[in-house]
PDB file of N, CA and C in Angstrom:
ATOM      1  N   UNK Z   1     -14.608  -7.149 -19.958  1.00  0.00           N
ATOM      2  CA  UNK Z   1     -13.697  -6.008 -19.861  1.00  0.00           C
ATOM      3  C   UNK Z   1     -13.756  -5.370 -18.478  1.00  0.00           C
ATOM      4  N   UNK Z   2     -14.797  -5.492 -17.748  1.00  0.00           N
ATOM      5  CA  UNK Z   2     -15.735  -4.476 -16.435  1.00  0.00           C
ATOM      6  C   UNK Z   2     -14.480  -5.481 -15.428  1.00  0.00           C
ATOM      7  N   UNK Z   3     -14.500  -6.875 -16.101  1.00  0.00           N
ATOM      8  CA  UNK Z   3     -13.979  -7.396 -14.750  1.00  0.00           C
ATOM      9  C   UNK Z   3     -12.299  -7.824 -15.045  1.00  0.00           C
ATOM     10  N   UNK Z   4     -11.846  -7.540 -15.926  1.00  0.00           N
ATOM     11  CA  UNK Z   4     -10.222  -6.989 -16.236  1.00  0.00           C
ATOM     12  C   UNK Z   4      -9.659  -5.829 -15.298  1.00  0.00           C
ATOM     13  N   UNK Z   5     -10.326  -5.031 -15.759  1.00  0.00           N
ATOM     14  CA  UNK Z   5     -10.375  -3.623 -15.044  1.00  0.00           C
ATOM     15  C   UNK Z   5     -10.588  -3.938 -13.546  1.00  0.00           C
ATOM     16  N   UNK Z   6     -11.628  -4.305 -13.107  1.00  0.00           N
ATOM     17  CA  UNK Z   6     -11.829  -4.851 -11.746  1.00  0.00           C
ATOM     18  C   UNK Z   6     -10.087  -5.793 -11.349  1.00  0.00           C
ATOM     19  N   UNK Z   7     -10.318  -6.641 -11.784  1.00  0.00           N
ATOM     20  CA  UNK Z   7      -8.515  -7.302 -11.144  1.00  0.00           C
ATOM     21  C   UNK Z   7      -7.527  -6.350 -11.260  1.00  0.00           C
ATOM     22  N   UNK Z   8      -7.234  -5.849 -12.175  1.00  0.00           N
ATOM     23  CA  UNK Z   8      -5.788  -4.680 -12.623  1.00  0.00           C
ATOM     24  C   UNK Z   8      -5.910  -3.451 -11.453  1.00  0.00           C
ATOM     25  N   UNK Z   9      -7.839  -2.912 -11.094  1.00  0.00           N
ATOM     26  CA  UNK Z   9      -7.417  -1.742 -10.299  1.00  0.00           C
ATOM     27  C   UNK Z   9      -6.393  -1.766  -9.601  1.00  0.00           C
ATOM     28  N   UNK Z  10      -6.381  -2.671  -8.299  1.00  0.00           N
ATOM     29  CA  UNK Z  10      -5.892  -2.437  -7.024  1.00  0.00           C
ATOM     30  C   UNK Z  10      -4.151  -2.828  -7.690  1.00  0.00           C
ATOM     31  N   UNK Z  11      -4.005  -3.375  -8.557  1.00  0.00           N
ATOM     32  CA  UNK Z  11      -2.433  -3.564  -9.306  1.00  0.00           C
ATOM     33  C   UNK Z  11      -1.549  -2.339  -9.477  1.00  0.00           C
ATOM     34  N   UNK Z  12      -2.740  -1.515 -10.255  1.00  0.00           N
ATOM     35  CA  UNK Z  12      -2.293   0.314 -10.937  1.00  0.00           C
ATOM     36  C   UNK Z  12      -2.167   0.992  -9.848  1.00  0.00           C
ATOM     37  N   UNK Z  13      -3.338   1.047  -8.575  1.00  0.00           N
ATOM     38  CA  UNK Z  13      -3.184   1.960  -7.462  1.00  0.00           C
ATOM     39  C   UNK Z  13      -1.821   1.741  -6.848  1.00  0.00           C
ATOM     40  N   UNK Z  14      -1.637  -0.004  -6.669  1.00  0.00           N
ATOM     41  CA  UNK Z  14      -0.089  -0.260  -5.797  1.00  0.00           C
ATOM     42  C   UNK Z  14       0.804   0.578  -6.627  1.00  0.00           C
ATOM     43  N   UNK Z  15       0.788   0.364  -7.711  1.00  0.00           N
ATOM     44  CA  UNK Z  15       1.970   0.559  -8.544  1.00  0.00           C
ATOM     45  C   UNK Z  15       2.124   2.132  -8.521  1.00  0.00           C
ATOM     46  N   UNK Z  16       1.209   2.461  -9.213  1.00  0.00           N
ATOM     47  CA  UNK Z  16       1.218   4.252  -8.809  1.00  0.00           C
ATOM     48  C   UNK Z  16       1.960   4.787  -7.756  1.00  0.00           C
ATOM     49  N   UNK Z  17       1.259   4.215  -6.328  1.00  0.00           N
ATOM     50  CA  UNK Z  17       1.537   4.281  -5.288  1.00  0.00           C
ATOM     51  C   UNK Z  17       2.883   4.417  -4.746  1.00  0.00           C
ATOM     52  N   UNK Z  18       3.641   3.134  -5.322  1.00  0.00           N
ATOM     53  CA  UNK Z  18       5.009   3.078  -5.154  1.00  0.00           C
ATOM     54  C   UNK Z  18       5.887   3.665  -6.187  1.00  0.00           C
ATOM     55  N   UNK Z  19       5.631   3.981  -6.799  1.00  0.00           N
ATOM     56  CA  UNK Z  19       6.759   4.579  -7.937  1.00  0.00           C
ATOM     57  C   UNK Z  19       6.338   6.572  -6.965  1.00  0.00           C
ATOM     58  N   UNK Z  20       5.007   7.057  -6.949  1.00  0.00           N
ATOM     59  CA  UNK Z  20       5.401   8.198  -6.643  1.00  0.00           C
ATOM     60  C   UNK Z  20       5.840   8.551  -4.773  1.00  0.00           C
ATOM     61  N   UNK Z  21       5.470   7.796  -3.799  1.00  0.00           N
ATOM     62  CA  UNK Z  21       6.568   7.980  -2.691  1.00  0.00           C
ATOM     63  C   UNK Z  21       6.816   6.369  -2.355  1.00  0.00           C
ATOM     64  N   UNK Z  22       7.223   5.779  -2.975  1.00  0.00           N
ATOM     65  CA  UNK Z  22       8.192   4.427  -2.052  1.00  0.00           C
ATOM     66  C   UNK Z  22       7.308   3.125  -1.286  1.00  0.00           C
ATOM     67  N   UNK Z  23       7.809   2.857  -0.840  1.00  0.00           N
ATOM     68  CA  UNK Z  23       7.088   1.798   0.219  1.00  0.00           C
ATOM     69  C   UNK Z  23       6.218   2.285   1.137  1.00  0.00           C
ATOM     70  N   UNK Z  24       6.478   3.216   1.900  1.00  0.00           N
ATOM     71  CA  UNK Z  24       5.428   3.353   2.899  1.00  0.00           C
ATOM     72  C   UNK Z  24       4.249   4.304   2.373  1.00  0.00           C
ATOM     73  N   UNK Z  25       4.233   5.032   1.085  1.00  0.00           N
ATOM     74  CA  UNK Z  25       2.660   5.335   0.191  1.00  0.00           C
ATOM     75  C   UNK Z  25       2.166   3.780   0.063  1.00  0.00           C
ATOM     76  N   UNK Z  26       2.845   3.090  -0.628  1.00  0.00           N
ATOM     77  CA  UNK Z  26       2.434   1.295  -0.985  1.00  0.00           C
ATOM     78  C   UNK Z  26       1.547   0.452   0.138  1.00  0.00           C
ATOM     79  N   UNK Z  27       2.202   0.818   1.326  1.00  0.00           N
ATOM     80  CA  UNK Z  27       1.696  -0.001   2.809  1.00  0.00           C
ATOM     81  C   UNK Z  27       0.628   1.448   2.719  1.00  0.00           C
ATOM     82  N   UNK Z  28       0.554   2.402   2.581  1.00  0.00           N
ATOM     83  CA  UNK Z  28      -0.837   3.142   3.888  1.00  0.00           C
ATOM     84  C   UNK Z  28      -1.914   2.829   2.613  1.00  0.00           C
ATOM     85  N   UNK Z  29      -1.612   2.659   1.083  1.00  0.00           N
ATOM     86  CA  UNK Z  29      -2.534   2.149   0.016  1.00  0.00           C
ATOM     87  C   UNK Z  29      -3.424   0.600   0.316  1.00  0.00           C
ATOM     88  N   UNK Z  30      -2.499   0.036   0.601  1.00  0.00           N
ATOM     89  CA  UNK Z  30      -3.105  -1.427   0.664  1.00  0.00           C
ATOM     90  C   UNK Z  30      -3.489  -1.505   2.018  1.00  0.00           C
TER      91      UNK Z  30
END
């Protein structure tokens, strides 16, 4: 489960990322 969670984080942060300001929150995230 520890390492599900581990792959999905950086998935949820992008995603977060881009749905609340756009592409360039997405690029300064990654």
């Amino acid at each position: 489960m520890k390492k599900f969670l581990f792959d999905l984080f950086p998935l949820i942060l992008f995603f977060i990322a881009f749905r609340v300001a756009d592409i360039y929150t997405a690029t300064a995230v990654a």
